[in-house]
Tab-separated table of N, CA and C in Angstrom:
chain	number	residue	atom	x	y	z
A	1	UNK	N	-16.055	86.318	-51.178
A	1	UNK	CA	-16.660	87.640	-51.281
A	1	UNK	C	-17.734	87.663	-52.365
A	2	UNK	N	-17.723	86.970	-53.291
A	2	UNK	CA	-18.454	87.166	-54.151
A	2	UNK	C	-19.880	87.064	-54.570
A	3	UNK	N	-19.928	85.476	-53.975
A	3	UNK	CA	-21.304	85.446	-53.723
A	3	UNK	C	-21.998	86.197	-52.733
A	4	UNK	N	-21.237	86.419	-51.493
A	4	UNK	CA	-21.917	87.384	-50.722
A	4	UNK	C	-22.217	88.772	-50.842
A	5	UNK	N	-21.006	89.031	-52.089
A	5	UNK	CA	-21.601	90.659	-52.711
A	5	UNK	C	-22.505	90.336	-52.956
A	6	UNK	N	-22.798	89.920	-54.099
A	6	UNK	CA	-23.962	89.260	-55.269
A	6	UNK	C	-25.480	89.818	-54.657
A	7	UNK	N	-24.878	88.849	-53.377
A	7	UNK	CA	-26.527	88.821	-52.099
A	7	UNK	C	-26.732	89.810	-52.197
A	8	UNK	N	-25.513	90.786	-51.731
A	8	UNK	CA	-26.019	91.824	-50.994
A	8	UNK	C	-26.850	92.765	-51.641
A	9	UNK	N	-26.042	92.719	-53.232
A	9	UNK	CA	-26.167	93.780	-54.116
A	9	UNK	C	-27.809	93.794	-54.697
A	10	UNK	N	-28.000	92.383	-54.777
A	10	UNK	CA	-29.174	91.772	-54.969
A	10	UNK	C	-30.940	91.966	-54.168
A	11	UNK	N	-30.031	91.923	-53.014
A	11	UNK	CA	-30.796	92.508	-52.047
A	11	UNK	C	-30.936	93.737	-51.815
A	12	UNK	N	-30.123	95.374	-51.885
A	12	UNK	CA	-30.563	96.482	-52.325
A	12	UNK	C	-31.648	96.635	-53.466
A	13	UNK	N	-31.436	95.201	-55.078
A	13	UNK	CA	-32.090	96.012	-55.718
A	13	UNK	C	-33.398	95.567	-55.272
A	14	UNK	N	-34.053	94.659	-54.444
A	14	UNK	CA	-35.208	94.247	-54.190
A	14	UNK	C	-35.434	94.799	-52.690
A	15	UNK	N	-34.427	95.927	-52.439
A	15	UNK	CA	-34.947	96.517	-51.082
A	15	UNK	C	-36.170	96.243	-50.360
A	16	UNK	N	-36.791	97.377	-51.053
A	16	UNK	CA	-38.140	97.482	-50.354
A	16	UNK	C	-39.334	96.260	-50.161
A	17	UNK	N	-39.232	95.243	-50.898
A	17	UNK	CA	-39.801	94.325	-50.710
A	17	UNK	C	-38.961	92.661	-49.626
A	18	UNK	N	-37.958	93.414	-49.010
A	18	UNK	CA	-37.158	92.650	-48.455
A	18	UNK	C	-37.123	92.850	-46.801
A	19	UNK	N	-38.040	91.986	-46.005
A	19	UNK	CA	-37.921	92.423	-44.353
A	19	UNK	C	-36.672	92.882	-44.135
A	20	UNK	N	-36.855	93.476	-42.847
A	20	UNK	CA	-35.190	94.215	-42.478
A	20	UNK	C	-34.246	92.874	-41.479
A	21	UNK	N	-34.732	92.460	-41.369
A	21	UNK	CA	-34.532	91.212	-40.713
A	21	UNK	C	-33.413	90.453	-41.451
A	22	UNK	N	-34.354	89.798	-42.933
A	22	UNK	CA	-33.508	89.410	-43.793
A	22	UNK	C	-32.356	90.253	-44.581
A	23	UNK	N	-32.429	91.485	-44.531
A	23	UNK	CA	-31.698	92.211	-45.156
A	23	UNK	C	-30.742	92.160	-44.127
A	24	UNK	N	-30.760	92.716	-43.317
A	24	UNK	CA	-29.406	92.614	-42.071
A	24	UNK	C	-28.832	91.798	-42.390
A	25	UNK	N	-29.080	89.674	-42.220
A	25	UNK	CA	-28.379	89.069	-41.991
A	25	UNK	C	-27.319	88.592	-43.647
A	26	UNK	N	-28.632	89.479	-44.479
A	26	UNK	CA	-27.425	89.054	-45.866
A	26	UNK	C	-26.294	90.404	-45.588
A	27	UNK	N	-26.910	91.486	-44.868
A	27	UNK	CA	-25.678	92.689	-44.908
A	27	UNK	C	-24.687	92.094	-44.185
A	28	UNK	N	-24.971	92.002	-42.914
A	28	UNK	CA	-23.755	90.858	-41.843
A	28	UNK	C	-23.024	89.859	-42.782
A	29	UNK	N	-23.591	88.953	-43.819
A	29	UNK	CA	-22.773	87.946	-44.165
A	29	UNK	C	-21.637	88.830	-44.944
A	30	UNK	N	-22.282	90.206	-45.869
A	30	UNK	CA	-21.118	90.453	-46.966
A	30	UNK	C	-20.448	91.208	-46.247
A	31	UNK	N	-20.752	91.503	-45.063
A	31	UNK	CA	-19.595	93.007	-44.293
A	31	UNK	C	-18.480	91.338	-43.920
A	32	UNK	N	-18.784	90.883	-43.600
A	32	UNK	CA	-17.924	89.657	-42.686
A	32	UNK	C	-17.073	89.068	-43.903
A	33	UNK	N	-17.552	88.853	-44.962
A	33	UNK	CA	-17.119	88.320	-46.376
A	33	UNK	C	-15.911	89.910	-46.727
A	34	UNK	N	-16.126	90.709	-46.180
A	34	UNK	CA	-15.215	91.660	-47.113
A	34	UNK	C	-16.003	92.368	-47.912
A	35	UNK	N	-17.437	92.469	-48.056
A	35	UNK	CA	-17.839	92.555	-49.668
A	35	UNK	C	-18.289	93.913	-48.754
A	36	UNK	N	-17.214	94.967	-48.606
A	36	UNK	CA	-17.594	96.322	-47.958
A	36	UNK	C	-18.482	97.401	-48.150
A	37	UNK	N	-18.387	97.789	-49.581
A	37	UNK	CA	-19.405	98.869	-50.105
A	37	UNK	C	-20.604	98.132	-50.054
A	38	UNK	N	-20.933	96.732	-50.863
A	38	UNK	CA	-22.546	96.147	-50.739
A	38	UNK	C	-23.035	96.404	-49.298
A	39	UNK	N	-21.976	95.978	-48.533
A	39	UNK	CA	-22.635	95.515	-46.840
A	39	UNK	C	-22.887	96.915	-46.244
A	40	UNK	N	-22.061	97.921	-46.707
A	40	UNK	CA	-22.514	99.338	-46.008
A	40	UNK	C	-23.737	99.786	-46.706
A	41	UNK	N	-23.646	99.635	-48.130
A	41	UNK	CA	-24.478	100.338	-49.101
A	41	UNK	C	-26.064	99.776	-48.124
A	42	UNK	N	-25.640	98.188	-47.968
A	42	UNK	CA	-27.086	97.742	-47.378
A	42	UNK	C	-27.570	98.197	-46.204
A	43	UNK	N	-26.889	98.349	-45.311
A	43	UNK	CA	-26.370	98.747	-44.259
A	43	UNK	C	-27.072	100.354	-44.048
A	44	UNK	N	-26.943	100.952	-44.792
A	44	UNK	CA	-27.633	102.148	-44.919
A	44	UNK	C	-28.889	102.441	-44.860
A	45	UNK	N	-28.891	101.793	-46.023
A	45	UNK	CA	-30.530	102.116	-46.427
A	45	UNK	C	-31.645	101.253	-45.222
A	46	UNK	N	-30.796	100.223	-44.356
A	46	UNK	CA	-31.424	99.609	-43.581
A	46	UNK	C	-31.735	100.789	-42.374
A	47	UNK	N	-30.537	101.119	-41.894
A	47	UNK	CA	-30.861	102.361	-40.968
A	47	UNK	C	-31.765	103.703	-41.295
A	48	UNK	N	-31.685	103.921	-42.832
A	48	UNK	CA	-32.683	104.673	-43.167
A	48	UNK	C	-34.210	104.485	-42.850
A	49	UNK	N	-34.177	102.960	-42.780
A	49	UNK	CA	-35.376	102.830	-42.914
A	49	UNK	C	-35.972	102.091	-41.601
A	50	UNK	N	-35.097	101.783	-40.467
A	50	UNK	CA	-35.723	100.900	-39.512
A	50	UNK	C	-34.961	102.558	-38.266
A	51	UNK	N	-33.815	103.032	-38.254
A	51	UNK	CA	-33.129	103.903	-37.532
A	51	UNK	C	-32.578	103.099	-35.999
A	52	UNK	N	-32.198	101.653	-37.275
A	52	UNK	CA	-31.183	101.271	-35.678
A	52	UNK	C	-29.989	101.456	-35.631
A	53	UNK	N	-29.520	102.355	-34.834
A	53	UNK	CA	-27.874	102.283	-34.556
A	53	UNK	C	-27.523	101.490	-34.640
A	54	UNK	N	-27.148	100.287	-34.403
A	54	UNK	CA	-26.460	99.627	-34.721
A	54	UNK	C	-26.786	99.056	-36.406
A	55	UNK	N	-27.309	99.510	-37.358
A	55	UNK	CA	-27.476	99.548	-38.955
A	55	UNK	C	-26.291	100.469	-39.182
A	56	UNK	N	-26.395	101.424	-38.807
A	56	UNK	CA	-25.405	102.861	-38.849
A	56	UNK	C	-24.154	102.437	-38.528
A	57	UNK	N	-23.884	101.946	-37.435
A	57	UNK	CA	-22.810	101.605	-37.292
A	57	UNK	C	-22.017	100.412	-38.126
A	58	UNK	N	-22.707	99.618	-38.418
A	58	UNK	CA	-22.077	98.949	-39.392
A	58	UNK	C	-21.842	99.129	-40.718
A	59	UNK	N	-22.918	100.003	-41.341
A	59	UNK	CA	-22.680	101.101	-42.202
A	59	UNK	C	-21.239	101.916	-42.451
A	60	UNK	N	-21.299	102.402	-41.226
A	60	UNK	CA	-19.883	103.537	-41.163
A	60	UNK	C	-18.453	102.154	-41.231
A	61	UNK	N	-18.654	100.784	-40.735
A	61	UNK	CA	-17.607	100.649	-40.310
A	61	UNK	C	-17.422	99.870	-41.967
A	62	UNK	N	-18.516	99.358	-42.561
A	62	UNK	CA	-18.038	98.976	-43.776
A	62	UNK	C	-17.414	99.997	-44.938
A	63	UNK	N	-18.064	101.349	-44.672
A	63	UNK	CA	-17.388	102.518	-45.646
A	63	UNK	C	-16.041	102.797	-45.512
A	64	UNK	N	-16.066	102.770	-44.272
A	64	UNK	CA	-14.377	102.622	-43.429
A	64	UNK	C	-13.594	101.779	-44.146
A	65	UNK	N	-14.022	100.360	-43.789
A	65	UNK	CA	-13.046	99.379	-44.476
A	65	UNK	C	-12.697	99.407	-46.077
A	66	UNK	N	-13.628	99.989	-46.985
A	66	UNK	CA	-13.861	100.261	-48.405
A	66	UNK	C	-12.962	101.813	-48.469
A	67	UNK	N	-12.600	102.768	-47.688
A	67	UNK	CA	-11.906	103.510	-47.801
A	67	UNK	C	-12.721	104.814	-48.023
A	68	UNK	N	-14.167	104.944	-48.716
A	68	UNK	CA	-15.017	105.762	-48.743
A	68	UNK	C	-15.187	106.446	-47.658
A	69	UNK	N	-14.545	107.438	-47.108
A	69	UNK	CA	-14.983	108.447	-45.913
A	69	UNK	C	-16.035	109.297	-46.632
A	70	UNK	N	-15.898	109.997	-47.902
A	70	UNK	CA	-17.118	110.820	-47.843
A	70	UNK	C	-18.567	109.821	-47.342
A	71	UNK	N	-18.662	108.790	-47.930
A	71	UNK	CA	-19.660	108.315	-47.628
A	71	UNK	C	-20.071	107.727	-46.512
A	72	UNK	N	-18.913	107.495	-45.532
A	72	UNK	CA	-19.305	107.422	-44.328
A	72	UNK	C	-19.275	108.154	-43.298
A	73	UNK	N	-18.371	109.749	-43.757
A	73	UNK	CA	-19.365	110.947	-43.200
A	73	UNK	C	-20.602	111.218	-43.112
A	74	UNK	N	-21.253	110.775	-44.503
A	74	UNK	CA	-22.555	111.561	-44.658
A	74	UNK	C	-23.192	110.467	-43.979
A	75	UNK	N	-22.832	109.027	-43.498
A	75	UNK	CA	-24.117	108.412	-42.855
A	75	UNK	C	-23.436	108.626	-41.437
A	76	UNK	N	-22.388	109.043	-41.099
A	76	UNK	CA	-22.423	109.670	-39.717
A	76	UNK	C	-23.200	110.688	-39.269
A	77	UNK	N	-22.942	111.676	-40.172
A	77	UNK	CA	-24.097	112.892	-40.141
A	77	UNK	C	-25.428	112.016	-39.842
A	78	UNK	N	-25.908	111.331	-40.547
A	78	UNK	CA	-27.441	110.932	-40.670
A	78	UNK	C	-27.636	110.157	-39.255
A	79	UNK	N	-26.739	109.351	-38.716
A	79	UNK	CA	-27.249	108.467	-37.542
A	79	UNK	C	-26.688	109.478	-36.549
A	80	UNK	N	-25.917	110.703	-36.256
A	80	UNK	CA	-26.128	111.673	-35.396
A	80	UNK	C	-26.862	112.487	-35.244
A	81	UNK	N	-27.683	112.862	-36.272
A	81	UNK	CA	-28.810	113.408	-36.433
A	81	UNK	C	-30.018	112.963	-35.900
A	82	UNK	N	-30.037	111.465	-35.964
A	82	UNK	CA	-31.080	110.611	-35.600
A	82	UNK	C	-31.072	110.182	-34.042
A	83	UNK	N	-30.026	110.418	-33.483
A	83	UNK	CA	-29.948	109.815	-31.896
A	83	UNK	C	-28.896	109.251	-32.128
A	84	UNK	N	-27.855	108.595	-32.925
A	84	UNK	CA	-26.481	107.874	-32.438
A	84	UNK	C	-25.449	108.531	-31.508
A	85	UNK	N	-25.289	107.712	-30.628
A	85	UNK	CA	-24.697	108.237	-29.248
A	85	UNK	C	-23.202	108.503	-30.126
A	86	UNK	N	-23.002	109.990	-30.060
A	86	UNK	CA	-21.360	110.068	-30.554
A	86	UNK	C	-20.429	109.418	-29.966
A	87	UNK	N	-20.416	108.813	-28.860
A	87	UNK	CA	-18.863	108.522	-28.135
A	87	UNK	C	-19.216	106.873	-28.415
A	88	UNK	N	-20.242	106.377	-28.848
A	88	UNK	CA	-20.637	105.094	-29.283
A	88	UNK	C	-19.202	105.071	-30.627
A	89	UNK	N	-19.440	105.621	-31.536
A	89	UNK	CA	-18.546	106.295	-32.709
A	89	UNK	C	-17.012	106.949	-32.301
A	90	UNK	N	-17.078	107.352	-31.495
A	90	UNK	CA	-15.750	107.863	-31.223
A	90	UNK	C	-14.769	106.382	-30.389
A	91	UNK	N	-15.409	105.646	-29.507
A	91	UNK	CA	-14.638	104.887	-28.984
A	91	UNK	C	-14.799	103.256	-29.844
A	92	UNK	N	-15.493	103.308	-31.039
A	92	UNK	CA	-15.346	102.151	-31.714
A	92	UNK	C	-13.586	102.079	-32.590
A	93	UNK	N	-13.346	101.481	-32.075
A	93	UNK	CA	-11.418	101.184	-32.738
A	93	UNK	C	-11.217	100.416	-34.360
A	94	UNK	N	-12.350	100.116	-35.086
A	94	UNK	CA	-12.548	99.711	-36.158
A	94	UNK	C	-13.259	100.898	-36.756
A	95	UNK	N	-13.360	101.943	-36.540
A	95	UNK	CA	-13.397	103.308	-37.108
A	95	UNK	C	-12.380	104.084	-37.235
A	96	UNK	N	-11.260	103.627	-36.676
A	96	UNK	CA	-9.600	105.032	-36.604
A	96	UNK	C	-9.840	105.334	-37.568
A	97	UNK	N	-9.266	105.301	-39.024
A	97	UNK	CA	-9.521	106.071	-40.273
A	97	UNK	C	-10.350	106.843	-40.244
A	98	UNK	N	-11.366	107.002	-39.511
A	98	UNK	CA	-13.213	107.517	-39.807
A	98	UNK	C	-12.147	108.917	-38.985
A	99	UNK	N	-11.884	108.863	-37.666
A	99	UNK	CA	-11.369	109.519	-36.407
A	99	UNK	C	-10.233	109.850	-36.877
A	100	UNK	N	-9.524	109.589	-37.674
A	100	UNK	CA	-8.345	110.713	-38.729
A	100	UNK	C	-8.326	111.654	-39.491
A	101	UNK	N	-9.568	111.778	-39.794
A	101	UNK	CA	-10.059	112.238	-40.877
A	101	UNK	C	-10.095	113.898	-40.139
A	102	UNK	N	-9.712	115.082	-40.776
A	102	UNK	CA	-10.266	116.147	-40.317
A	102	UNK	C	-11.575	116.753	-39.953
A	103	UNK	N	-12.566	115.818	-40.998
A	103	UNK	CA	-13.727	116.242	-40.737
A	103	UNK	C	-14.861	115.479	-39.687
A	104	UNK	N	-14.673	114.826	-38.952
A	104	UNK	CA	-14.538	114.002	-38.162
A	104	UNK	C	-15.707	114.540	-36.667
A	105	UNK	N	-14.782	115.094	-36.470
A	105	UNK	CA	-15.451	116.152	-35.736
A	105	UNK	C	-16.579	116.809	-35.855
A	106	UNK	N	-16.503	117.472	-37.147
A	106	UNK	CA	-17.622	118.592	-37.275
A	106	UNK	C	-18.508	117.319	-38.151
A	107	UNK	N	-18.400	116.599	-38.460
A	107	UNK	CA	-19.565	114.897	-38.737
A	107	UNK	C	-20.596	114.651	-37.242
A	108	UNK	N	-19.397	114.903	-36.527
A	108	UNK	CA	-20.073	114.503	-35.112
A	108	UNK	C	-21.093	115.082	-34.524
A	109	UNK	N	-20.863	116.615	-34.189
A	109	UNK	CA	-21.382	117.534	-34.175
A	109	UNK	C	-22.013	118.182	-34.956
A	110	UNK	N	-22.514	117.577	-36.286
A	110	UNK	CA	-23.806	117.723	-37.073
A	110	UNK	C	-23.911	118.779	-37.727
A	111	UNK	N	-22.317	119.281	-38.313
A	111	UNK	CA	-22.371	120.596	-39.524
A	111	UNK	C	-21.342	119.522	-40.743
């Protein structure tokens, strides 16, 4: 996990000067490594900035695994807002926790 945090973390702070390309595949290595918050944290800001669902989704599923629901409410909100197909999110099974959550719902539906 560690070195692949490192990457990851490393790679947020040089964001913007970092293709999204390369940023993905260091986010992929630390979500796969465990290194959850870096790989979502990256994960985010990647979808912020390119708006691929599937950024978002790996986003949500690393906040998930890190236990952070507020924070992977609020990037649910953001990639439903943007076009993420809700039932894309609802029928992913490495989200249950996300789909336990009371607020869950109204994440989905964009209040």
């Amino acid at each position: 996990v560690g070195d692949r945090e490192r990457a990851a973390r490393v790679t947020l702070d040089i964001f913007d000067e970092t293709p999204s390309d390369d940023a993905r595949r260091v986010a992929q290595a630390a979500l796969e490594a465990g290194a959850w918050v870096a790989a979502a944290s990256l994960f985010e800001r990647l979808f912020e900035r390119t708006g691929v669902a599937d950024d978002g989704v790996q986003g949500l599923r690393g906040f998930v695994e890190a236990g952070q629901m507020d924070a992977a409410l609020r990037l649910l909100r953001q990639a439903v807002s943007a076009g993420l197909d809700p039932e894309r999110v609802r029928s992913d099974e490495r989200l249950g926790a996300l789909h336990e959550d009371t607020r869950f719902e109204d994440a989905l539906s964009g209040t």
